[in-house]
Coordinates of C-alpha atoms in Angstrom, one line a residue:
Chain A
M1 CA 168.5 57.3 105.9
Y2 CA 168.9 56.1 102.7
Y3 CA 166.7 52.6 102.2
K4 CA 166.2 51.2 99.4
K5 CA 161.5 50.6 98.4
S6 CA 160.3 46.9 97.4
V7 CA 158.1 46.9 94.2
G8 CA 155.1 47.0 96.3
E9 CA 156.0 49.6 98.1
I10 CA 156.8 51.0 94.5
I11 CA 153.1 50.1 93.3
F12 CA 151.3 51.0 96.8
D13 CA 153.3 54.5 96.4
V14 CA 152.2 55.2 92.3
L15 CA 148.4 54.0 93.8
N16 CA 148.2 55.9 96.1
Y17 CA 149.1 59.1 94.2
C18 CA 146.5 58.4 91.8
A19 CA 143.7 57.9 94.0
M20 CA 144.9 61.6 95.7
I21 CA 145.1 63.0 92.4
L22 CA 141.3 61.3 91.2
L23 CA 140.2 63.3 94.9
V24 CA 141.0 66.2 93.8
I25 CA 139.2 66.0 90.3
A26 CA 136.9 64.2 91.9
T27 CA 136.5 67.5 94.3
L28 CA 137.2 70.5 91.8
Y29 CA 135.5 69.3 88.7
P30 CA 131.6 70.0 89.8
F31 CA 132.6 73.5 90.8
W32 CA 135.1 74.3 87.3
Y33 CA 132.1 72.8 85.4
V34 CA 129.5 74.6 87.6
L35 CA 131.9 77.8 86.6
V36 CA 132.5 77.0 82.8
A37 CA 129.1 76.5 82.6
S38 CA 127.5 79.8 83.8
L39 CA 129.8 81.9 81.3
S40 CA 128.9 80.1 77.7
N41 CA 126.2 80.5 75.9
P42 CA 123.1 77.9 77.0
T43 CA 122.7 75.9 73.7
A44 CA 126.4 74.8 73.8
V45 CA 126.0 73.7 77.5
A46 CA 122.4 71.6 76.5
Q47 CA 124.2 69.9 73.8
R48 CA 127.5 68.9 76.3
G49 CA 125.7 67.2 78.9
G50 CA 127.8 67.6 82.2
L51 CA 131.1 67.6 80.0
M52 CA 132.2 70.3 79.4
L53 CA 136.5 71.4 80.2
W54 CA 136.3 74.9 78.8
V55 CA 134.0 78.1 77.8
E56 CA 132.2 77.6 75.1
G57 CA 130.3 80.5 73.1
F58 CA 131.4 83.2 76.7
T59 CA 129.1 85.7 77.8
L60 CA 128.1 87.0 80.5
E61 CA 123.8 86.8 80.0
A62 CA 123.5 84.5 82.8
Y63 CA 124.7 86.9 85.0
R64 CA 122.5 89.9 83.5
T65 CA 118.9 87.9 84.2
V66 CA 120.8 86.8 87.5
A67 CA 121.1 90.5 88.9
Q68 CA 117.8 91.8 87.8
N69 CA 116.2 89.3 89.5
P70 CA 115.1 91.0 92.7
N71 CA 114.7 87.9 94.6
V72 CA 118.6 88.0 94.6
W73 CA 119.4 90.9 95.6
I74 CA 116.6 90.9 99.0
G75 CA 117.9 87.6 99.7
Y76 CA 121.5 88.9 99.7
K77 CA 120.6 91.4 101.6
N78 CA 118.8 89.7 104.3
T79 CA 121.0 87.2 104.4
I80 CA 124.1 89.4 105.0
I81 CA 121.5 91.1 107.9
Y82 CA 121.3 87.8 109.4
V83 CA 125.4 86.7 109.4
V84 CA 126.2 90.5 111.1
G85 CA 123.6 90.6 113.3
G86 CA 123.7 86.3 113.8
T87 CA 127.5 86.6 114.6
V88 CA 127.6 89.5 116.6
V89 CA 125.0 87.8 118.9
N90 CA 126.6 84.6 118.8
L91 CA 130.0 85.6 119.5
F92 CA 128.9 88.0 122.6
M93 CA 127.2 85.4 124.2
T94 CA 129.7 82.2 123.9
T95 CA 132.1 84.6 124.8
L96 CA 130.3 85.3 128.4
G97 CA 129.6 81.8 128.5
A98 CA 133.1 80.6 128.2
Y99 CA 134.6 83.1 130.2
G100 CA 132.4 82.2 132.8
L101 CA 132.6 78.9 132.5
S102 CA 136.5 79.1 132.4
R103 CA 136.8 81.0 136.1
R104 CA 138.5 78.3 138.5
N105 CA 136.6 78.6 141.9
L106 CA 133.1 78.9 141.0
Y107 CA 130.5 77.8 142.8
G108 CA 127.9 75.4 140.9
K109 CA 130.1 75.5 137.6
G110 CA 130.2 71.8 137.7
V111 CA 126.6 71.8 137.7
I112 CA 126.6 74.8 135.1
M113 CA 128.1 73.0 132.8
K114 CA 126.3 69.2 133.4
L115 CA 123.5 71.1 132.4
I116 CA 125.2 72.9 129.4
V117 CA 126.8 70.1 127.9
F118 CA 123.1 67.5 128.5
T119 CA 121.8 70.0 125.8
M120 CA 124.1 68.8 123.0
F121 CA 123.2 65.1 122.7
F122 CA 119.3 65.6 123.8
S123 CA 116.8 68.3 122.5
G124 CA 112.8 69.0 123.4
G125 CA 112.9 68.7 119.0
L126 CA 111.5 71.1 116.3
I127 CA 107.8 71.1 117.7
P128 CA 108.3 72.2 121.0
T129 CA 111.4 74.4 119.6
F130 CA 109.2 76.2 117.5
L131 CA 106.2 76.6 119.6
L132 CA 107.9 78.3 122.0
V133 CA 109.7 80.4 119.6
K134 CA 106.1 81.9 117.9
S135 CA 104.7 81.7 122.0
L136 CA 108.2 84.5 122.2
G137 CA 106.5 86.3 119.1
M138 CA 109.4 85.7 116.6
V139 CA 108.2 83.7 114.1
D140 CA 108.2 85.0 111.0
T141 CA 111.1 88.1 112.4
R142 CA 114.4 88.7 112.1
W143 CA 115.1 87.7 115.6
A144 CA 113.5 84.0 114.8
M145 CA 117.2 83.8 112.5
I146 CA 119.5 85.6 115.4
I147 CA 118.1 84.7 119.0
P148 CA 117.2 80.9 119.2
G149 CA 120.8 79.9 118.1
A150 CA 122.9 82.5 120.2
I151 CA 125.3 80.2 121.4
S152 CA 126.5 76.9 120.2
T153 CA 127.9 74.4 123.0
Y154 CA 130.3 73.1 121.0
N155 CA 131.9 76.6 119.9
M156 CA 131.8 77.8 123.9
I157 CA 133.6 75.0 124.6
I158 CA 136.4 75.4 122.6
M159 CA 136.3 79.3 123.4
R160 CA 136.3 78.1 126.9
T161 CA 139.2 75.7 126.5
A162 CA 141.1 78.7 124.9
F163 CA 140.0 80.7 128.0
Q164 CA 141.4 77.8 130.2
G165 CA 144.8 78.1 128.8
I166 CA 145.5 81.8 129.4
P167 CA 147.4 81.9 132.3
V168 CA 146.1 83.1 135.6
S169 CA 149.5 85.2 136.4
L170 CA 148.1 87.7 134.1
E171 CA 144.7 88.3 135.3
E172 CA 145.9 87.9 139.0
S173 CA 147.6 91.3 138.6
A174 CA 144.8 93.4 137.3
R175 CA 142.7 92.1 140.1
I176 CA 145.6 93.5 142.8
D177 CA 145.1 96.7 140.3
G178 CA 141.8 97.0 141.5
A179 CA 139.8 95.6 138.0
N180 CA 136.8 93.4 138.2
D181 CA 135.6 90.4 136.0
F182 CA 134.1 93.0 133.4
T183 CA 137.8 94.5 132.5
I184 CA 139.6 91.1 133.3
M185 CA 137.6 89.8 130.6
W186 CA 137.3 92.6 127.9
R187 CA 140.6 93.9 128.6
I188 CA 143.0 90.7 129.4
I189 CA 141.2 87.6 128.2
V190 CA 139.0 89.0 124.8
P191 CA 142.2 90.5 123.6
L192 CA 144.2 87.3 123.8
S193 CA 142.6 85.2 122.3
L194 CA 142.3 87.2 118.9
P195 CA 143.1 83.5 117.5
V196 CA 140.4 81.9 118.4
M197 CA 137.5 85.0 118.1
A198 CA 138.8 84.5 114.4
V199 CA 138.0 80.8 114.2
M200 CA 134.4 81.5 115.7
T201 CA 133.4 84.6 114.1
L202 CA 134.7 82.4 110.4
F203 CA 132.7 79.7 112.1
Y204 CA 129.8 80.7 113.0
A205 CA 129.9 83.6 110.0
V206 CA 130.0 80.3 107.7
G207 CA 126.9 78.5 109.4
H208 CA 124.8 81.8 109.1
W209 CA 125.3 81.9 105.6
N210 CA 125.0 78.6 105.0
S211 CA 121.6 78.0 106.7
F212 CA 118.2 77.4 105.3
F213 CA 116.4 74.8 107.6
N214 CA 115.8 77.7 110.5
A215 CA 115.1 80.0 107.7
L216 CA 112.5 77.5 106.1
V217 CA 110.5 76.5 109.8
Y218 CA 110.6 80.1 110.8
L219 CA 109.7 82.5 108.4
R220 CA 107.1 82.7 106.0
R221 CA 107.3 86.1 104.2
R222 CA 109.4 86.0 101.5
E223 CA 110.3 89.1 102.2
L224 CA 113.0 88.3 105.2
F225 CA 114.4 85.0 103.4
P226 CA 117.9 84.9 103.3
L227 CA 119.6 83.6 99.7
Q228 CA 119.5 80.2 100.4
L229 CA 115.7 80.0 100.5
I230 CA 115.7 81.9 97.4
L231 CA 118.1 79.4 96.4
R232 CA 116.0 76.2 97.0
E233 CA 113.7 77.7 95.1
I234 CA 116.0 78.7 92.0
L235 CA 117.3 75.1 92.3
I236 CA 115.6 72.9 93.6
T237 CA 112.0 73.4 94.0
Q238 CA 111.2 74.4 89.7
S239 CA 113.6 71.8 89.0
L240 CA 111.9 68.8 91.1
Y241 CA 108.7 70.7 89.4
E242 CA 109.9 69.6 86.1
M243 CA 111.0 66.2 86.7
M244 CA 107.2 65.3 88.2
T245 CA 105.3 67.5 85.8
N246 CA 107.7 65.2 82.9
V247 CA 108.2 69.0 80.6
V248 CA 112.3 68.1 81.0
T249 CA 112.8 67.8 76.9
D250 CA 111.2 71.3 75.9
R251 CA 113.0 73.0 78.9
E252 CA 114.3 76.7 78.4
P253 CA 118.4 75.8 77.8
I254 CA 118.6 79.5 79.2
G255 CA 117.6 78.4 82.4
E256 CA 120.1 75.9 83.2
T257 CA 123.0 78.3 82.7
I258 CA 120.9 81.3 85.4
K259 CA 121.2 78.3 87.7
Y260 CA 124.9 78.0 87.9
A261 CA 125.7 81.6 87.2
T262 CA 123.5 82.1 91.2
I263 CA 125.8 79.6 92.2
I264 CA 128.8 81.2 91.7
V265 CA 127.1 84.5 92.6
S266 CA 125.9 83.0 95.9
T267 CA 129.1 81.2 97.2
V268 CA 131.2 83.2 95.7
P269 CA 132.3 85.7 99.2
I270 CA 132.7 81.6 100.6
L271 CA 135.0 80.9 98.0
C272 CA 136.9 84.5 98.7
L273 CA 137.4 83.2 102.6
Y274 CA 138.4 80.4 101.4
P275 CA 142.5 80.7 102.8
F276 CA 141.2 81.6 106.0
L277 CA 139.0 79.4 106.4
Q278 CA 140.9 76.1 105.5
K279 CA 143.5 77.6 107.9
Y280 CA 141.4 79.0 110.9
F281 CA 138.8 76.0 110.6
V282 CA 141.3 73.5 111.0
K283 CA 142.8 75.4 114.4
G284 CA 139.2 75.1 115.6
V285 CA 138.4 71.3 115.5
L286 CA 141.7 71.2 116.3
I287 CA 141.5 73.3 119.1
G288 CA 137.7 71.7 119.9
S289 CA 138.9 67.7 120.0
L290 CA 140.7 68.4 123.0
K291 CA 139.6 66.6 125.6
E292 CA 138.2 68.2 128.9
Chain B
M1 CA 110.1 67.2 177.7
A2 CA 113.6 65.3 176.9
I3 CA 111.8 64.4 173.6
S4 CA 111.6 68.6 172.9
L5 CA 114.9 69.6 173.6
N6 CA 115.7 67.7 171.3
I7 CA 114.4 68.7 168.7
M8 CA 115.1 72.2 169.8
S9 CA 118.6 71.5 170.0
K10 CA 118.2 69.2 165.9
N11 CA 117.7 73.0 165.1
H12 CA 119.6 74.3 166.8
I13 CA 122.1 72.3 164.7
R14 CA 119.9 73.2 161.5
G15 CA 120.7 76.7 162.3
A16 CA 123.9 76.8 162.8
K17 CA 124.4 75.3 159.5
N18 CA 122.0 77.3 157.7
Q19 CA 123.9 80.2 158.9
R20 CA 127.7 78.9 157.6
M21 CA 126.0 78.0 154.6
L22 CA 124.6 81.6 154.3
A23 CA 128.2 82.8 155.2
R24 CA 129.7 80.8 152.4
L25 CA 127.4 81.6 149.8
Y26 CA 128.0 85.7 151.0
T27 CA 131.5 85.2 150.8
E28 CA 131.4 83.5 147.4
W29 CA 128.8 86.2 146.1
N30 CA 131.5 88.5 146.8
R31 CA 134.6 86.4 145.1
N32 CA 132.8 85.5 142.4
K33 CA 129.2 88.5 142.0
Y34 CA 130.1 89.4 138.2
V35 CA 130.7 86.3 136.6
Y36 CA 127.2 85.4 137.5
I37 CA 126.0 89.0 136.3
I38 CA 128.4 87.5 132.9
L39 CA 126.3 84.1 132.9
L40 CA 123.4 85.1 133.4
P41 CA 122.3 85.9 129.9
V42 CA 123.7 82.5 129.3
V43 CA 121.8 80.5 131.8
A44 CA 119.2 82.2 130.4
Y45 CA 119.7 81.3 127.1
Y46 CA 120.2 77.5 127.9
I47 CA 116.7 77.4 129.8
I48 CA 114.5 79.4 127.5
F49 CA 116.1 78.1 124.9
H50 CA 116.7 74.2 125.6
Y51 CA 115.4 74.1 128.6
L52 CA 111.7 75.0 128.6
P53 CA 111.3 73.1 124.9
M54 CA 112.1 70.1 126.7
Y55 CA 109.2 70.8 129.2
G56 CA 107.1 72.4 126.1
V57 CA 107.9 68.6 124.5
I58 CA 104.2 67.3 126.9
I59 CA 102.5 69.0 124.1
A60 CA 103.1 65.3 122.7
W61 CA 100.8 63.8 125.6
K62 CA 98.2 66.4 124.7
R63 CA 96.0 67.4 122.0
F64 CA 97.2 70.2 120.6
T65 CA 94.9 73.6 119.9
P66 CA 95.9 76.9 119.3
M67 CA 93.2 77.7 121.7
G68 CA 94.8 76.0 124.8
G69 CA 98.4 76.2 123.2
I70 CA 100.8 74.0 124.8
W71 CA 99.6 74.8 128.8
G72 CA 96.0 74.8 128.6
S73 CA 95.8 71.7 126.3
E74 CA 93.7 68.7 127.0
W75 CA 95.6 65.9 128.1
V76 CA 95.6 62.5 126.3
G77 CA 98.1 60.7 127.7
W78 CA 100.0 57.8 125.4
R79 CA 97.1 58.3 123.0
N80 CA 99.5 59.9 120.1
F81 CA 102.1 57.9 120.8
E82 CA 100.6 54.7 120.4
N83 CA 98.9 56.3 117.0
F84 CA 102.4 56.1 115.8
F85 CA 103.6 52.9 116.4
K86 CA 100.3 51.6 115.4
S87 CA 100.4 53.3 112.1
Y88 CA 101.7 52.7 108.7
Y89 CA 104.3 55.4 109.2
F90 CA 106.4 53.3 112.2
F91 CA 108.0 50.4 110.5
R92 CA 108.8 53.0 107.1
L93 CA 110.3 56.0 108.6
L94 CA 112.3 53.7 111.3
R95 CA 114.0 51.6 108.4
N96 CA 115.0 54.4 105.9
T97 CA 116.3 55.9 109.4
F98 CA 118.4 52.8 110.4
L99 CA 119.4 52.2 106.6
I100 CA 120.7 55.8 105.9
N101 CA 123.0 55.8 108.7
L102 CA 123.9 52.1 108.5
Y103 CA 125.0 52.7 104.9
G104 CA 126.6 56.2 106.3
L105 CA 128.4 53.5 109.4
I106 CA 129.7 51.1 106.5
F107 CA 130.8 53.9 104.1
S108 CA 131.0 57.5 105.4
F109 CA 132.5 55.9 108.5
P110 CA 135.7 54.3 107.4
A111 CA 136.1 57.0 104.1
P112 CA 137.9 59.5 105.8
I113 CA 140.1 57.2 108.6
I114 CA 141.1 55.5 104.6
L115 CA 141.8 58.9 103.8
A116 CA 144.3 59.7 106.9
L117 CA 146.0 56.4 106.6
L118 CA 146.2 57.3 102.9
L119 CA 147.7 61.4 103.3
N120 CA 149.9 59.9 105.5
E121 CA 151.8 57.7 103.4
I122 CA 152.5 60.5 100.9
K123 CA 155.9 61.7 102.1
V124 CA 156.3 65.1 99.0
G125 CA 154.9 67.3 101.7
W126 CA 153.3 70.5 99.1
F127 CA 151.0 67.4 97.3
K128 CA 149.7 66.3 100.7
R129 CA 148.9 69.8 101.9
T130 CA 147.4 70.9 97.7
V131 CA 145.6 67.7 97.8
Q132 CA 144.0 68.2 101.8
T133 CA 143.3 71.9 101.6
I134 CA 141.1 70.9 98.5
S135 CA 139.2 68.0 99.7
Y136 CA 138.5 70.5 103.1
L137 CA 136.3 72.6 99.9
P138 CA 132.6 70.7 99.8
H139 CA 132.4 71.3 103.4
F140 CA 132.0 74.9 103.3
I141 CA 129.3 74.8 100.6
S142 CA 125.9 75.2 101.7
T143 CA 123.8 72.3 101.0
V144 CA 120.9 74.4 99.5
V145 CA 124.4 74.2 96.5
I146 CA 125.1 70.6 96.9
C147 CA 121.8 69.9 96.0
G148 CA 121.4 71.9 93.6
M149 CA 124.1 70.5 92.1
L150 CA 123.1 67.0 92.4
V151 CA 119.8 67.5 91.1
N152 CA 121.4 69.0 87.9
F153 CA 123.5 66.9 87.8
L154 CA 121.1 63.5 88.5
A155 CA 118.9 65.4 85.6
P156 CA 118.2 63.0 82.5
D157 CA 120.7 64.9 80.8
G158 CA 122.7 65.8 83.3
L159 CA 126.1 64.4 83.8
I160 CA 125.9 61.4 85.3
N161 CA 124.2 60.3 82.4
T162 CA 126.2 61.5 80.2
V163 CA 128.8 59.5 81.3
L164 CA 126.7 56.3 82.0
A165 CA 125.7 56.2 78.2
V166 CA 129.5 55.3 78.1
L167 CA 128.5 52.2 80.1
G168 CA 125.0 51.5 78.2
V169 CA 123.6 52.7 80.8
E170 CA 119.6 54.5 80.0
P171 CA 119.7 58.3 81.3
K172 CA 117.0 57.7 84.0
A173 CA 115.9 60.4 86.1
W174 CA 117.5 59.6 89.0
L175 CA 116.3 60.9 91.8
R176 CA 112.9 59.7 90.7
V177 CA 114.5 56.4 91.6
P178 CA 113.3 54.7 94.4
G179 CA 116.5 52.2 94.1
A180 CA 119.0 54.8 93.9
F181 CA 117.7 56.9 96.7
R182 CA 120.4 56.5 99.7
I183 CA 123.2 56.0 97.3
I184 CA 123.2 59.0 96.2
Y185 CA 122.2 60.5 99.9
V186 CA 125.3 58.8 100.8
S187 CA 127.5 58.6 98.5
S188 CA 127.3 62.8 97.7
G189 CA 127.8 62.8 101.9
I190 CA 130.8 61.2 101.7
W191 CA 132.2 63.4 98.4
Q192 CA 130.5 66.8 100.2
E193 CA 132.3 65.7 103.9
V194 CA 135.4 63.0 103.3
G195 CA 138.2 65.4 103.4
W196 CA 136.7 67.4 106.5
G197 CA 135.9 64.3 108.5
S198 CA 140.1 63.3 107.9
I199 CA 141.3 66.5 110.0
I200 CA 140.9 64.7 112.4
Y201 CA 142.6 61.6 112.7
L202 CA 145.2 63.5 110.4
A203 CA 145.8 65.0 113.9
A204 CA 146.2 61.8 115.6
L205 CA 148.4 60.7 113.5
S206 CA 151.0 63.3 114.0
N207 CA 150.6 63.0 117.8
I208 CA 151.8 59.2 117.4
D209 CA 155.8 59.2 119.3
P210 CA 158.1 59.2 115.6
Q211 CA 160.6 57.2 117.7
L212 CA 158.1 54.4 117.8
Y213 CA 158.9 54.0 113.9
E214 CA 161.9 55.1 114.1
A215 CA 162.8 52.0 116.4
A216 CA 160.5 49.7 113.8
T217 CA 162.9 50.4 111.0
I218 CA 165.9 49.7 113.0
D219 CA 164.1 46.1 114.4
G220 CA 163.4 45.7 110.2
A221 CA 159.7 46.7 109.9
N222 CA 158.6 47.0 106.9
R223 CA 155.9 50.0 105.5
W224 CA 153.0 47.3 106.7
Q225 CA 154.3 46.3 109.6
K226 CA 154.6 49.8 110.4
M227 CA 150.8 51.2 109.6
W228 CA 149.6 48.0 111.3
H229 CA 151.2 47.6 114.4
I230 CA 151.7 52.0 114.9
T231 CA 150.0 54.0 112.3
I232 CA 146.7 52.3 113.5
P233 CA 146.6 51.2 117.7
G234 CA 148.4 55.0 117.4
I235 CA 144.9 55.7 116.1
I236 CA 142.3 53.3 117.6
P237 CA 141.5 55.7 120.7
T238 CA 140.1 58.7 118.3
I239 CA 138.5 56.3 116.0
V240 CA 136.7 54.6 118.8
I241 CA 135.1 58.0 120.5
M242 CA 134.1 59.2 116.3
F243 CA 132.4 55.8 116.9
I244 CA 130.7 56.6 119.6
L245 CA 129.3 59.6 118.3
R246 CA 128.6 57.8 115.5
M247 CA 126.9 55.4 117.2
G248 CA 124.2 57.6 119.2
S249 CA 122.8 59.7 116.4
M250 CA 122.1 55.7 114.3
L251 CA 118.3 57.1 114.7
S252 CA 118.6 60.4 114.0
V253 CA 119.2 62.0 110.2
G254 CA 119.4 65.4 109.5
A255 CA 116.0 67.1 107.2
E256 CA 117.9 69.4 105.7
K257 CA 119.6 67.5 103.1
I258 CA 116.7 64.8 102.4
I259 CA 113.9 68.1 102.6
L260 CA 115.8 68.9 99.4
L261 CA 116.0 65.6 97.4
Y262 CA 113.4 63.7 97.9
N263 CA 109.8 64.0 96.4
P264 CA 106.8 62.6 96.8
T265 CA 107.8 59.5 93.7
T266 CA 110.9 58.8 96.4
Y267 CA 109.4 59.0 100.0
E268 CA 109.0 55.2 100.3
V269 CA 112.8 55.2 100.7
A270 CA 114.0 58.8 101.7
D271 CA 110.8 59.8 104.2
V272 CA 113.1 59.3 107.5
I273 CA 112.1 60.6 110.4
S274 CA 112.9 64.5 110.9
T275 CA 111.5 65.6 107.7
F276 CA 108.1 63.8 108.8
V277 CA 108.5 66.0 112.0
Y278 CA 108.7 68.8 109.3
R279 CA 106.1 68.0 106.9
R280 CA 103.6 66.3 109.8
G281 CA 104.8 69.0 112.5
L282 CA 105.0 72.2 110.8
M283 CA 103.6 72.3 106.7
E284 CA 100.0 70.2 108.3
N285 CA 100.0 71.5 111.2
D286 CA 100.1 68.1 113.4
Y287 CA 102.0 69.4 116.5
S288 CA 101.4 66.8 119.5
F289 CA 101.4 64.5 117.3
S290 CA 104.5 65.1 115.8
A291 CA 106.1 66.3 118.8
A292 CA 105.5 62.6 120.0
V293 CA 106.8 61.3 117.1
G294 CA 110.2 63.2 117.2
L295 CA 110.6 63.0 120.9
F296 CA 110.0 59.4 120.6
N297 CA 113.2 60.0 118.2
S298 CA 115.7 62.0 120.9
V299 CA 114.9 59.0 123.5
V300 CA 115.8 56.4 121.0
N301 CA 119.0 58.0 120.4
F302 CA 120.0 59.3 123.6
M303 CA 119.8 55.9 124.8
F304 CA 122.0 54.5 122.1
L305 CA 124.6 56.8 122.7
I306 CA 124.4 56.0 127.2
I307 CA 124.8 52.2 125.2
A308 CA 127.8 52.7 122.6
N309 CA 129.8 54.7 125.8
T310 CA 128.7 52.3 128.2
I311 CA 130.9 49.1 126.0
S312 CA 133.3 51.5 124.8
R313 CA 134.2 52.6 128.6
R314 CA 134.3 48.5 129.3
V315 CA 135.6 46.9 126.1
S316 CA 138.7 49.8 126.1
E317 CA 139.4 53.1 127.9
S318 CA 138.0 55.9 125.6
S319 CA 134.8 56.9 126.6
L320 CA 132.4 60.3 126.4
W321 CA 132.0 60.5 130.0

């Protein structure tokens, strides 16, 4: 159906498209700048004061320096351990919970569900949790990065919603053939829920990759630090220290490009996964937003 | 005699009831025993890592000593709470936490709604999808990297000062300017989450029955009238739910981003309850006092949530429970 747009509508459309283009630029420019600056000559970067559209004086010096920093490698190794180990534990525990709570006629299910949902809105707080983890002897061990956050209640509810959508008839025939709940969970429910499993894997893995607060709270030994804590030292603690002591003027210009290179190195895995991430994450958010 | 008979029969009845109960539990166990076994680790996890800390919060009424631990330390009544309410920090923390949230409610909360409404008006499919995909990106970048970029851009020789120099503003170390902290915190928060936050509203928008628009077009409604009378009412329930959730956290600000951005020159405006609990509790090992502060925070938040939910249930049909 054809209809003529009024002048007001045309103006609105033009402004709307401009606003969206501005949003895209505002979102991408910081990342673009970081990428371009990391590949440029440090002196050129220092002169441009943050405005840079293309590489100037191409050099990989900054990346070489980052690669020679042992802390970055330690951080990378630890982060990979936490991402892999943490995600495996997360998936296992979340699946157990989602399966159990998606069963029909389970005596006491309502109470368990209520008690679990309650923890989303109320908690003992940082200090009692820390003291508990400490008394379990997990402080300053890798376990502290994996076990205390073994289940995200929100994710478990998403998975449970997905499990509830699977027709009962599929498991009933298996039950008649003598399958018990373990078999049904691993052979029927999980294979039929691979999309939601993928969403969960990404949710948890990205969470572990990006998390730094747990590490800050539970870890003291440097050899256990994940990448994000190392990044914090390189990107923030140093800069703030310089800022506090006002030595900004005689800062070595090469420092800047090293920081940018570190950002790129630590963010590349996320950027590579990004096409999948955004597709599956949106799916996850949409499953999660369905009301119980 | 009569009385004792009476008691006997009562016991008898109770016994029968207990037996029926046991029989029911027995069939239930037979039917679902594997499910209970599957749920066991999950229930254990929640008891240990969520409910034990709720119990461990009793150290807020104790004076924690490393020797005594949570159980053996000496009780001190409400002293930790009183000290907090009387301290200089109480007002400062409450004000900072509340103001950051108020700024968030005024600026960050509507931003994704506006973005969703604007995106909804874009009819070129590929353009809309591209904008959406790009706008989600900052959500996936770690807080440390975002704050690292902020520190750099806000430095005296950084991007922000270069841009502001065009407008004739003196270069400053913006992260040391107390008056700028909340603006930096909230506006960078919008930059991080506006695209991601719009997903839920876009989903609500796509659920609006297209027949409503067709009918309105036939009745001669123009685009503004359709937006005002169909689109916005269509997403009001979603907005209400998001608003309740937002209200429930009016007195909570995550510590992560603030710990990365603040410094002693901006503590006066930047220090919030969670960062204070972290510093006092974990850096100065003042467990009992900071547990009391944290508990106060949790309780107030929970009350906010209940109040917001109750109000919403009265005035509209949307509520969390």
